[in-house]
Each structure stands twice: as structure tokens, then as C-alpha cells.
Amino acid sequence: MPIALLTFFLIGPAADAGNIERGRYLVEALAACDNCHTPRGAAGYDLSNRFSGGAQTFSDKSYVVRGSNISPDRETGVGAWSSEELRAAIVDGIGRNGRLAPVMPSDSYKPLTPSDLDAIIAFLRSATPIRAPLQSPQQRSGEWAPRLMPGAAATFDEASLADKSTRGLYVASLARCMSCHSEEIDGTPDYQNRLGAGGKTFRNAAGVVVASNITSHPVKGVGAWSDDDLKRAITHGVARDGVSLRPPMSTLSKAHFSKMSPEDLDALVAWIRTIPPKE
């Protein structure tokens, strides 16, 4: 057997497997794609129909949509999409039929390194194809301006992630921390003036929930919290006083952020500490 071919058999499959596992980590621990694209049952995500589309309806004045089928089914999912089309959908919010509704957090995925973006695509392609036609409603109208977080508006390179603060910003963007914990103006996060200050309102089965202040303010924010306090809130959905956080944070923390690596969790907490205090 030629040496080059032998090398492919010995190294190629392992490299592919590693890429898929990296994609799995990004999807499950940070980006939380299941949250919108996998149906739920009484016990949580219905993984037998993973990525076949979510049941939750997202609406605003310019759209009413549900999470689409992103399984590799060629007819009803994204199995027939090219890698370039998937990249455009993930980081640019552009689908085959035009711009996706802004509930698709492409702006938060802008920092994805090229290798991490490829890993996500590899993992999605490795999933089980599920035939599930697009559920109604799907209505979009108008144009949407990008909602880019300062410092995370463009692709990061691998080398920059060696810096702890940069890595923390990278994790925070992929996990969409600031899009939830920044006060909004006309439905758009005010990153310039209210970054991390909380105030966004969520309405779900648990009732009305207002995102908390996670700036370094010692009273209004989390400035007085220890690193362990913050880590427990992020990964277990439990506040400093021992009270369980409410959805969506409790759901995200247990189903996704609990899988975050120690390195990424440490970096995220360190970066949160740098958010200027706001009341």
C-alpha cells in the first residue's frame, strides 16, 4: 500500500472524528442549536427527532417563524445544501430563500473561527436525516440591521483564543450571553450603553422573566459574586442565594452550558468580570 494512502487510513478518519466531536461540543455546549431546532417532550429534547425543527414559535413585528429542519435530510432539511450555503446561514443569516429572521443568532456566530465553523457543519452532516417538512407559520418581511457585539463582529483566528480574555469573549458571543443580558431598544440589544445590564423580557411557560444584570456592579450586578457562584449559575442554573434560575437560563444551563469545558468556563467568567458596572 502506498505510504500516502496508508497515512490517509491511519490519520484521516481520526481527524474527521475529531472535527465532528469539536462540532458536537460547539453545538451542544455553546451554540445550543437544539434549543430552536429540536422538538421537545415532557422530558426535554426529543433526540430521536434531533434537528428536525423546533415547536416554539418566534415572533416580532416583522416575522413569525419556527426553528427549521437542519438535519441532513436532502428534501426537508439541509442535506442538499453546500458547505458555503451552510456557512452563509450560520454566520451571515442568509438562507437559500433570502435573509433569515433575526431570531437566528448569526450575529453572535460571526466570531466563529474557520475551523470551528467547519466543525459545526461536519457535526450537522453527521446527524441522522429526519424527514420533517417545514412547519408553519413562516412569515418574514422587511429588512433587519446587524446586531453585532463590540469586539466580536468578525471572524476570530485560532491563535487569538490563547488569550484568556479573548477566549472568554468568544465563548460569550457563541453562547449569546449579551444578547440576553443587554437591555434592548426597539427589539435590538443596546450593546453600546447597556451591555450586560439586563432588562430583556422573556415570556414563556414559566411566566414573564427579566434577564438579570451581569455587569461587575457590586450590588445591581454580579461584582460581589465569587467565581464559583458565577460558574454554578452558568452551568447549574442556581443563583448565589441558592435559588434556581428560571427559564430560559435554567434550561440552557442544564441542557447546554453544563457541558462547557473548564477552560472555556474559566475564560467566560474572567471576561464577565471585565464588563463595566451598570445599574
PDB file of C-alpha atoms in Angstrom:
ATOM      1  CA  MET A   1       0.000   0.000   0.000  1.00  0.00           C
ATOM      2  CA  PRO A   2       1.450   3.442  -0.897  1.00  0.00           C
ATOM      3  CA  ILE A   3       2.617   5.443   2.086  1.00  0.00           C
ATOM      4  CA  ALA A   4       0.272   8.362   1.314  1.00  0.00           C
ATOM      5  CA  LEU A   5      -2.753   6.061   1.214  1.00  0.00           C
ATOM      6  CA  LEU A   6      -1.682   4.333   4.413  1.00  0.00           C
ATOM      7  CA  THR A   7      -1.359   7.738   6.069  1.00  0.00           C
ATOM      8  CA  PHE A   8      -4.914   8.610   4.976  1.00  0.00           C
ATOM      9  CA  PHE A   9      -6.334   5.465   6.541  1.00  0.00           C
ATOM     10  CA  LEU A  10      -4.407   5.989   9.763  1.00  0.00           C
ATOM     11  CA  ILE A  11      -4.849   9.746  10.174  1.00  0.00           C
ATOM     12  CA  GLY A  12      -7.773  10.853   8.009  1.00  0.00           C
ATOM     13  CA  PRO A  13     -10.643   9.109   9.838  1.00  0.00           C
ATOM     14  CA  ALA A  14      -9.270  10.163  13.241  1.00  0.00           C
ATOM     15  CA  ALA A  15      -9.012  13.765  12.076  1.00  0.00           C
ATOM     16  CA  ASP A  16     -12.582  13.659  10.758  1.00  0.00           C
ATOM     17  CA  ALA A  17     -13.825  12.179  14.015  1.00  0.00           C
ATOM     18  CA  GLY A  18     -12.036  14.900  15.950  1.00  0.00           C
ATOM     19  CA  ASN A  19     -13.627  17.560  13.770  1.00  0.00           C
ATOM     20  CA  ILE A  20     -17.085  16.101  14.349  1.00  0.00           C
ATOM     21  CA  GLU A  21     -16.514  15.940  18.101  1.00  0.00           C
ATOM     22  CA  ARG A  22     -15.377  19.564  18.146  1.00  0.00           C
ATOM     23  CA  GLY A  23     -18.550  20.437  16.252  1.00  0.00           C
ATOM     24  CA  ARG A  24     -20.610  18.445  18.739  1.00  0.00           C
ATOM     25  CA  TYR A  25     -19.086  20.408  21.611  1.00  0.00           C
ATOM     26  CA  LEU A  26     -19.732  23.762  19.941  1.00  0.00           C
ATOM     27  CA  VAL A  27     -23.339  22.848  19.110  1.00  0.00           C
ATOM     28  CA  GLU A  28     -24.178  21.250  22.446  1.00  0.00           C
ATOM     29  CA  ALA A  29     -22.189  23.285  24.988  1.00  0.00           C
ATOM     30  CA  LEU A  30     -22.106  26.775  23.486  1.00  0.00           C
ATOM     31  CA  ALA A  31     -24.347  27.496  20.493  1.00  0.00           C
ATOM     32  CA  ALA A  32     -27.258  25.418  21.870  1.00  0.00           C
ATOM     33  CA  CYS A  33     -28.704  24.736  18.407  1.00  0.00           C
ATOM     34  CA  ASP A  34     -31.154  22.183  19.831  1.00  0.00           C
ATOM     35  CA  ASN A  35     -32.899  24.971  21.697  1.00  0.00           C
ATOM     36  CA  CYS A  36     -34.559  26.145  18.474  1.00  0.00           C
ATOM     37  CA  HIS A  37     -34.100  23.263  16.042  1.00  0.00           C
ATOM     38  CA  THR A  38     -35.057  20.145  18.050  1.00  0.00           C
ATOM     39  CA  PRO A  39     -38.607  19.360  19.228  1.00  0.00           C
ATOM     40  CA  ARG A  40     -39.204  18.939  22.946  1.00  0.00           C
ATOM     41  CA  GLY A  41     -41.113  16.434  25.001  1.00  0.00           C
ATOM     42  CA  ALA A  42     -42.024  16.294  28.682  1.00  0.00           C
ATOM     43  CA  ALA A  43     -38.513  15.074  29.496  1.00  0.00           C
ATOM     44  CA  GLY A  44     -36.717  17.643  27.361  1.00  0.00           C
ATOM     45  CA  TYR A  45     -35.361  17.445  23.833  1.00  0.00           C
ATOM     46  CA  ASP A  46     -36.722  14.664  21.628  1.00  0.00           C
ATOM     47  CA  LEU A  47     -33.341  13.469  20.376  1.00  0.00           C
ATOM     48  CA  SER A  48     -34.963  10.765  18.253  1.00  0.00           C
ATOM     49  CA  ASN A  49     -36.001  13.680  16.006  1.00  0.00           C
ATOM     50  CA  ARG A  50     -32.946  15.805  16.590  1.00  0.00           C
ATOM     51  CA  PHE A  51     -32.573  18.902  14.412  1.00  0.00           C
ATOM     52  CA  SER A  52     -35.882  18.210  12.627  1.00  0.00           C
ATOM     53  CA  GLY A  53     -37.261  21.596  13.643  1.00  0.00           C
ATOM     54  CA  GLY A  54     -38.498  23.146  16.857  1.00  0.00           C
ATOM     55  CA  ALA A  55     -42.056  23.529  18.069  1.00  0.00           C
ATOM     56  CA  GLN A  56     -41.620  27.021  19.520  1.00  0.00           C
ATOM     57  CA  THR A  57     -42.902  29.976  17.514  1.00  0.00           C
ATOM     58  CA  PHE A  58     -40.783  33.131  17.465  1.00  0.00           C
ATOM     59  CA  SER A  59     -42.464  36.364  16.506  1.00  0.00           C
ATOM     60  CA  ASP A  60     -41.823  40.064  16.199  1.00  0.00           C
ATOM     61  CA  LYS A  61     -43.376  42.838  14.175  1.00  0.00           C
ATOM     62  CA  SER A  62     -41.575  41.669  11.020  1.00  0.00           C
ATOM     63  CA  TYR A  63     -41.575  37.879  11.343  1.00  0.00           C
ATOM     64  CA  VAL A  64     -43.344  34.785  12.658  1.00  0.00           C
ATOM     65  CA  VAL A  65     -41.158  31.677  12.370  1.00  0.00           C
ATOM     66  CA  ARG A  66     -40.242  28.325  13.866  1.00  0.00           C
ATOM     67  CA  GLY A  67     -36.837  26.707  14.013  1.00  0.00           C
ATOM     68  CA  SER A  68     -36.276  24.909  10.734  1.00  0.00           C
ATOM     69  CA  ASN A  69     -35.145  21.373   9.949  1.00  0.00           C
ATOM     70  CA  ILE A  70     -31.330  21.410   9.966  1.00  0.00           C
ATOM     71  CA  SER A  71     -30.889  17.647   9.848  1.00  0.00           C
ATOM     72  CA  PRO A  72     -29.100  16.274   6.749  1.00  0.00           C
ATOM     73  CA  ASP A  73     -32.350  15.141   5.118  1.00  0.00           C
ATOM     74  CA  ARG A  74     -31.957  16.164   1.470  1.00  0.00           C
ATOM     75  CA  GLU A  75     -35.585  17.112   0.841  1.00  0.00           C
ATOM     76  CA  THR A  76     -36.800  18.735   4.027  1.00  0.00           C
ATOM     77  CA  GLY A  77     -33.525  19.523   5.814  1.00  0.00           C
ATOM     78  CA  VAL A  78     -30.145  20.864   4.726  1.00  0.00           C
ATOM     79  CA  GLY A  79     -28.661  17.677   3.301  1.00  0.00           C
ATOM     80  CA  ALA A  80     -28.597  19.146  -0.197  1.00  0.00           C
ATOM     81  CA  TRP A  81     -27.046  22.421   0.935  1.00  0.00           C
ATOM     82  CA  SER A  82     -23.429  23.096   0.079  1.00  0.00           C
ATOM     83  CA  SER A  83     -20.941  23.943   2.805  1.00  0.00           C
ATOM     84  CA  GLU A  84     -20.880  27.518   1.511  1.00  0.00           C
ATOM     85  CA  GLU A  85     -24.658  27.758   1.867  1.00  0.00           C
ATOM     86  CA  LEU A  86     -24.475  26.434   5.425  1.00  0.00           C
ATOM     87  CA  ARG A  87     -21.688  28.869   6.307  1.00  0.00           C
ATOM     88  CA  ALA A  88     -23.778  31.756   4.953  1.00  0.00           C
ATOM     89  CA  ALA A  89     -26.784  30.688   7.016  1.00  0.00           C
ATOM     90  CA  ILE A  90     -24.803  30.229  10.227  1.00  0.00           C
ATOM     91  CA  VAL A  91     -22.655  33.375  10.251  1.00  0.00           C
ATOM     92  CA  ASP A  92     -24.424  35.713   7.797  1.00  0.00           C
ATOM     93  CA  GLY A  93     -28.070  34.824   8.370  1.00  0.00           C
ATOM     94  CA  ILE A  94     -28.626  34.197   4.657  1.00  0.00           C
ATOM     95  CA  GLY A  95     -30.594  31.129   3.606  1.00  0.00           C
ATOM     96  CA  ARG A  96     -31.412  29.731   0.196  1.00  0.00           C
ATOM     97  CA  ASN A  97     -34.527  31.906   0.055  1.00  0.00           C
ATOM     98  CA  GLY A  98     -33.013  35.104   1.371  1.00  0.00           C
ATOM     99  CA  ARG A  99     -32.311  36.611   4.767  1.00  0.00           C
ATOM    100  CA  LEU A 100     -33.291  34.565   7.792  1.00  0.00           C
ATOM    101  CA  ALA A 101     -35.359  36.106  10.572  1.00  0.00           C
ATOM    102  CA  PRO A 102     -33.153  37.851  13.174  1.00  0.00           C
ATOM    103  CA  VAL A 103     -34.107  35.266  15.804  1.00  0.00           C
ATOM    104  CA  MET A 104     -31.418  33.179  14.056  1.00  0.00           C
ATOM    105  CA  PRO A 105     -28.407  34.443  16.052  1.00  0.00           C
ATOM    106  CA  SER A 106     -25.964  34.683  13.150  1.00  0.00           C
ATOM    107  CA  ASP A 107     -24.577  37.910  14.561  1.00  0.00           C
ATOM    108  CA  SER A 108     -23.460  36.015  17.653  1.00  0.00           C
ATOM    109  CA  TYR A 109     -21.769  33.393  15.480  1.00  0.00           C
ATOM    110  CA  LYS A 110     -19.739  35.931  13.483  1.00  0.00           C
ATOM    111  CA  PRO A 111     -16.569  35.275  15.553  1.00  0.00           C
ATOM    112  CA  LEU A 112     -16.504  31.544  14.690  1.00  0.00           C
ATOM    113  CA  THR A 113     -13.025  30.575  13.553  1.00  0.00           C
ATOM    114  CA  PRO A 114     -12.955  28.914  10.122  1.00  0.00           C
ATOM    115  CA  SER A 115     -12.068  25.558  11.686  1.00  0.00           C
ATOM    116  CA  ASP A 116     -14.852  25.795  14.280  1.00  0.00           C
ATOM    117  CA  LEU A 117     -17.392  26.740  11.613  1.00  0.00           C
ATOM    118  CA  ASP A 118     -16.296  23.742   9.539  1.00  0.00           C
ATOM    119  CA  ALA A 119     -16.557  21.546  12.653  1.00  0.00           C
ATOM    120  CA  ILE A 120     -20.164  22.608  13.256  1.00  0.00           C
ATOM    121  CA  ILE A 121     -21.040  21.804   9.660  1.00  0.00           C
ATOM    122  CA  ALA A 122     -19.295  18.426   9.923  1.00  0.00           C
ATOM    123  CA  PHE A 123     -21.289  17.585  13.057  1.00  0.00           C
ATOM    124  CA  LEU A 124     -24.606  18.623  11.494  1.00  0.00           C
ATOM    125  CA  ARG A 125     -23.838  16.473   8.461  1.00  0.00           C
ATOM    126  CA  SER A 126     -23.140  13.518  10.766  1.00  0.00           C
ATOM    127  CA  ALA A 127     -26.606  13.698  12.337  1.00  0.00           C
ATOM    128  CA  THR A 128     -29.461  11.361  11.413  1.00  0.00           C
ATOM    129  CA  PRO A 129     -31.512  12.669   8.473  1.00  0.00           C
ATOM    130  CA  ILE A 130     -35.088  13.328   9.589  1.00  0.00           C
ATOM    131  CA  ARG A 131     -37.832  13.886   7.055  1.00  0.00           C
ATOM    132  CA  ALA A 132     -39.905  16.699   8.511  1.00  0.00           C
ATOM    133  CA  PRO A 133     -41.419  19.348   6.214  1.00  0.00           C
ATOM    134  CA  LEU A 134     -41.156  22.943   7.353  1.00  0.00           C
ATOM    135  CA  GLN A 135     -43.847  23.763   9.864  1.00  0.00           C
ATOM    136  CA  SER A 136     -45.985  26.839   9.522  1.00  0.00           C
ATOM    137  CA  PRO A 137     -46.005  29.650  10.340  1.00  0.00           C
ATOM    138  CA  GLN A 138     -43.089  31.026   8.371  1.00  0.00           C
ATOM    139  CA  GLN A 139     -43.558  34.712   7.573  1.00  0.00           C
ATOM    140  CA  ARG A 140     -40.854  37.310   7.080  1.00  0.00           C
ATOM    141  CA  SER A 141     -40.999  40.872   5.806  1.00  0.00           C
ATOM    142  CA  GLY A 142     -38.793  43.924   5.881  1.00  0.00           C
ATOM    143  CA  GLU A 143     -35.059  44.301   6.437  1.00  0.00           C
ATOM    144  CA  TRP A 144     -33.000  43.794   9.576  1.00  0.00           C
ATOM    145  CA  ALA A 145     -29.832  45.563  10.570  1.00  0.00           C
ATOM    146  CA  PRO A 146     -26.964  43.516  12.072  1.00  0.00           C
ATOM    147  CA  ARG A 147     -26.751  43.431  15.868  1.00  0.00           C
ATOM    148  CA  LEU A 148     -23.015  42.991  16.312  1.00  0.00           C
ATOM    149  CA  MET A 149     -21.405  42.855  19.729  1.00  0.00           C
ATOM    150  CA  PRO A 150     -18.364  45.095  20.170  1.00  0.00           C
ATOM    151  CA  GLY A 151     -15.171  43.119  19.736  1.00  0.00           C
ATOM    152  CA  ALA A 152     -16.999  40.128  18.271  1.00  0.00           C
ATOM    153  CA  ALA A 153     -18.158  41.444  14.919  1.00  0.00           C
ATOM    154  CA  ALA A 154     -15.751  39.470  12.743  1.00  0.00           C
ATOM    155  CA  THR A 155     -14.042  36.083  12.446  1.00  0.00           C
ATOM    156  CA  PHE A 156     -11.543  35.214  15.192  1.00  0.00           C
ATOM    157  CA  ASP A 157      -8.340  33.361  14.422  1.00  0.00           C
ATOM    158  CA  GLU A 158      -7.218  30.280  16.336  1.00  0.00           C
ATOM    159  CA  ALA A 159      -4.100  31.928  17.740  1.00  0.00           C
ATOM    160  CA  SER A 160      -6.085  34.730  19.393  1.00  0.00           C
ATOM    161  CA  LEU A 161      -8.005  32.216  21.519  1.00  0.00           C
ATOM    162  CA  ALA A 162      -4.849  31.518  23.521  1.00  0.00           C
ATOM    163  CA  ASP A 163      -5.557  34.824  25.274  1.00  0.00           C
ATOM    164  CA  LYS A 164      -7.966  34.166  28.152  1.00  0.00           C
ATOM    165  CA  SER A 165      -9.962  37.370  27.784  1.00  0.00           C
ATOM    166  CA  THR A 166     -10.322  36.894  24.030  1.00  0.00           C
ATOM    167  CA  ARG A 167     -11.432  33.309  24.564  1.00  0.00           C
ATOM    168  CA  GLY A 168     -13.985  34.477  27.118  1.00  0.00           C
ATOM    169  CA  LEU A 169     -15.416  36.974  24.633  1.00  0.00           C
ATOM    170  CA  TYR A 170     -15.520  34.215  22.004  1.00  0.00           C
ATOM    171  CA  VAL A 171     -17.443  31.897  24.339  1.00  0.00           C
ATOM    172  CA  ALA A 172     -19.789  34.700  25.442  1.00  0.00           C
ATOM    173  CA  SER A 173     -20.633  35.526  21.842  1.00  0.00           C
ATOM    174  CA  LEU A 174     -21.283  31.929  20.755  1.00  0.00           C
ATOM    175  CA  ALA A 175     -23.394  31.329  23.877  1.00  0.00           C
ATOM    176  CA  ARG A 176     -25.260  34.616  23.210  1.00  0.00           C
ATOM    177  CA  CYS A 177     -24.807  35.827  26.774  1.00  0.00           C
ATOM    178  CA  MET A 178     -25.022  39.507  25.918  1.00  0.00           C
ATOM    179  CA  SER A 179     -27.964  39.227  23.529  1.00  0.00           C
ATOM    180  CA  CYS A 180     -29.999  38.046  26.536  1.00  0.00           C
ATOM    181  CA  HIS A 181     -28.397  40.140  29.253  1.00  0.00           C
ATOM    182  CA  SER A 182     -28.304  43.512  27.492  1.00  0.00           C
ATOM    183  CA  GLU A 183     -31.236  45.894  27.610  1.00  0.00           C
ATOM    184  CA  GLU A 184     -32.995  46.345  24.273  1.00  0.00           C
ATOM    185  CA  ILE A 185     -34.150  49.359  22.295  1.00  0.00           C
ATOM    186  CA  ASP A 186     -36.867  48.547  19.740  1.00  0.00           C
ATOM    187  CA  GLY A 187     -36.019  44.863  19.982  1.00  0.00           C
ATOM    188  CA  THR A 188     -32.280  45.374  19.457  1.00  0.00           C
ATOM    189  CA  PRO A 189     -29.660  44.895  22.206  1.00  0.00           C
ATOM    190  CA  ASP A 190     -28.094  48.208  23.222  1.00  0.00           C
ATOM    191  CA  TYR A 191     -24.520  46.951  23.393  1.00  0.00           C
ATOM    192  CA  GLN A 192     -23.050  50.446  23.447  1.00  0.00           C
ATOM    193  CA  ASN A 193     -24.816  51.684  26.582  1.00  0.00           C
ATOM    194  CA  ARG A 194     -26.419  48.680  28.305  1.00  0.00           C
ATOM    195  CA  LEU A 195     -24.041  45.778  27.704  1.00  0.00           C
ATOM    196  CA  GLY A 196     -24.718  43.152  30.366  1.00  0.00           C
ATOM    197  CA  ALA A 197     -27.104  45.404  32.295  1.00  0.00           C
ATOM    198  CA  GLY A 198     -30.055  43.043  31.922  1.00  0.00           C
ATOM    199  CA  GLY A 199     -33.632  44.087  31.302  1.00  0.00           C
ATOM    200  CA  LYS A 200     -34.620  41.935  28.329  1.00  0.00           C
ATOM    201  CA  THR A 201     -38.041  40.377  28.886  1.00  0.00           C
ATOM    202  CA  PHE A 202     -38.850  36.735  28.120  1.00  0.00           C
ATOM    203  CA  ARG A 203     -42.362  35.301  28.064  1.00  0.00           C
ATOM    204  CA  ASN A 204     -42.609  31.540  28.267  1.00  0.00           C
ATOM    205  CA  ALA A 205     -44.412  28.760  30.131  1.00  0.00           C
ATOM    206  CA  ALA A 206     -42.684  29.866  33.343  1.00  0.00           C
ATOM    207  CA  GLY A 207     -44.243  33.301  33.037  1.00  0.00           C
ATOM    208  CA  VAL A 208     -42.570  36.645  32.474  1.00  0.00           C
ATOM    209  CA  VAL A 209     -38.828  36.645  33.164  1.00  0.00           C
ATOM    210  CA  VAL A 210     -36.470  39.626  33.026  1.00  0.00           C
ATOM    211  CA  ALA A 211     -32.807  38.951  32.324  1.00  0.00           C
ATOM    212  CA  SER A 212     -30.560  39.932  35.207  1.00  0.00           C
ATOM    213  CA  ASN A 213     -27.688  42.395  35.393  1.00  0.00           C
ATOM    214  CA  ILE A 214     -24.374  40.538  34.995  1.00  0.00           C
ATOM    215  CA  THR A 215     -22.072  43.555  34.945  1.00  0.00           C
ATOM    216  CA  SER A 216     -19.424  43.997  37.623  1.00  0.00           C
ATOM    217  CA  HIS A 217     -21.656  46.293  39.689  1.00  0.00           C
ATOM    218  CA  PRO A 218     -21.275  45.060  43.304  1.00  0.00           C
ATOM    219  CA  VAL A 219     -24.978  45.396  44.153  1.00  0.00           C
ATOM    220  CA  LYS A 220     -27.029  45.504  40.965  1.00  0.00           C
ATOM    221  CA  GLY A 221     -24.771  43.097  39.110  1.00  0.00           C
ATOM    222  CA  VAL A 222     -22.510  40.167  39.960  1.00  0.00           C
ATOM    223  CA  GLY A 223     -19.452  42.087  41.137  1.00  0.00           C
ATOM    224  CA  ALA A 224     -19.738  40.580  44.613  1.00  0.00           C
ATOM    225  CA  TRP A 225     -20.201  37.030  43.338  1.00  0.00           C
ATOM    226  CA  SER A 226     -17.307  34.596  43.587  1.00  0.00           C
ATOM    227  CA  ASP A 227     -16.048  32.715  40.554  1.00  0.00           C
ATOM    228  CA  ASP A 228     -17.717  29.588  41.909  1.00  0.00           C
ATOM    229  CA  ASP A 229     -21.006  31.493  42.291  1.00  0.00           C
ATOM    230  CA  LEU A 230     -20.863  32.510  38.636  1.00  0.00           C
ATOM    231  CA  LYS A 231     -19.892  29.049  37.449  1.00  0.00           C
ATOM    232  CA  ARG A 232     -22.773  27.469  39.354  1.00  0.00           C
ATOM    233  CA  ALA A 233     -25.236  29.927  37.823  1.00  0.00           C
ATOM    234  CA  ILE A 234     -23.895  29.299  34.312  1.00  0.00           C
ATOM    235  CA  THR A 235     -23.704  25.506  34.467  1.00  0.00           C
ATOM    236  CA  HIS A 236     -26.373  24.564  37.016  1.00  0.00           C
ATOM    237  CA  GLY A 237     -28.894  27.392  36.830  1.00  0.00           C
ATOM    238  CA  VAL A 238     -28.573  28.242  40.516  1.00  0.00           C
ATOM    239  CA  ALA A 239     -28.111  31.797  41.809  1.00  0.00           C
ATOM    240  CA  ARG A 240     -25.764  32.950  44.555  1.00  0.00           C
ATOM    241  CA  ASP A 241     -28.523  32.641  47.164  1.00  0.00           C
ATOM    242  CA  GLY A 242     -29.278  29.057  46.149  1.00  0.00           C
ATOM    243  CA  VAL A 243     -32.486  29.911  44.307  1.00  0.00           C
ATOM    244  CA  SER A 244     -32.998  28.149  40.972  1.00  0.00           C
ATOM    245  CA  LEU A 245     -32.923  30.463  37.990  1.00  0.00           C
ATOM    246  CA  ARG A 246     -35.951  30.497  35.703  1.00  0.00           C
ATOM    247  CA  PRO A 247     -36.147  29.620  32.002  1.00  0.00           C
ATOM    248  CA  PRO A 248     -34.612  30.260  29.593  1.00  0.00           C
ATOM    249  CA  MET A 249     -31.412  30.399  31.672  1.00  0.00           C
ATOM    250  CA  SER A 250     -32.208  27.311  33.718  1.00  0.00           C
ATOM    251  CA  THR A 251     -32.924  25.320  30.559  1.00  0.00           C
ATOM    252  CA  LEU A 252     -29.795  26.493  28.759  1.00  0.00           C
ATOM    253  CA  SER A 253     -27.535  25.978  31.757  1.00  0.00           C
ATOM    254  CA  LYS A 254     -28.594  22.404  32.407  1.00  0.00           C
ATOM    255  CA  ALA A 255     -29.003  21.193  28.824  1.00  0.00           C
ATOM    256  CA  HIS A 256     -26.039  23.023  27.320  1.00  0.00           C
ATOM    257  CA  PHE A 257     -23.727  25.159  29.433  1.00  0.00           C
ATOM    258  CA  SER A 258     -23.203  22.321  31.920  1.00  0.00           C
ATOM    259  CA  LYS A 259     -21.152  20.703  29.126  1.00  0.00           C
ATOM    260  CA  MET A 260     -18.791  23.658  28.856  1.00  0.00           C
ATOM    261  CA  SER A 261     -15.124  22.794  29.234  1.00  0.00           C
ATOM    262  CA  PRO A 262     -13.292  24.052  32.357  1.00  0.00           C
ATOM    263  CA  GLU A 263     -11.047  26.162  30.132  1.00  0.00           C
ATOM    264  CA  ASP A 264     -13.953  27.860  28.384  1.00  0.00           C
ATOM    265  CA  LEU A 265     -15.857  28.331  31.641  1.00  0.00           C
ATOM    266  CA  ASP A 266     -12.855  29.939  33.330  1.00  0.00           C
ATOM    267  CA  ALA A 267     -12.353  32.230  30.340  1.00  0.00           C
ATOM    268  CA  LEU A 268     -16.032  33.204  30.262  1.00  0.00           C
ATOM    269  CA  VAL A 269     -16.074  34.100  33.961  1.00  0.00           C
ATOM    270  CA  ALA A 270     -12.868  36.110  33.564  1.00  0.00           C
ATOM    271  CA  TRP A 271     -14.385  38.036  30.664  1.00  0.00           C
ATOM    272  CA  ILE A 272     -17.652  38.708  32.506  1.00  0.00           C
ATOM    273  CA  ARG A 273     -15.541  40.344  35.229  1.00  0.00           C
ATOM    274  CA  THR A 274     -14.385  42.926  32.667  1.00  0.00           C
ATOM    275  CA  ILE A 275     -17.890  44.235  31.893  1.00  0.00           C
ATOM    276  CA  PRO A 276     -18.090  47.784  33.328  1.00  0.00           C
ATOM    277  CA  PRO A 277     -20.568  48.189  36.206  1.00  0.00           C
ATOM    278  CA  LYS A 278     -24.034  49.443  35.317  1.00  0.00           C
ATOM    279  CA  GLU A 279     -27.142  49.930  37.418  1.00  0.00           C
TER     280      GLU A 279
END
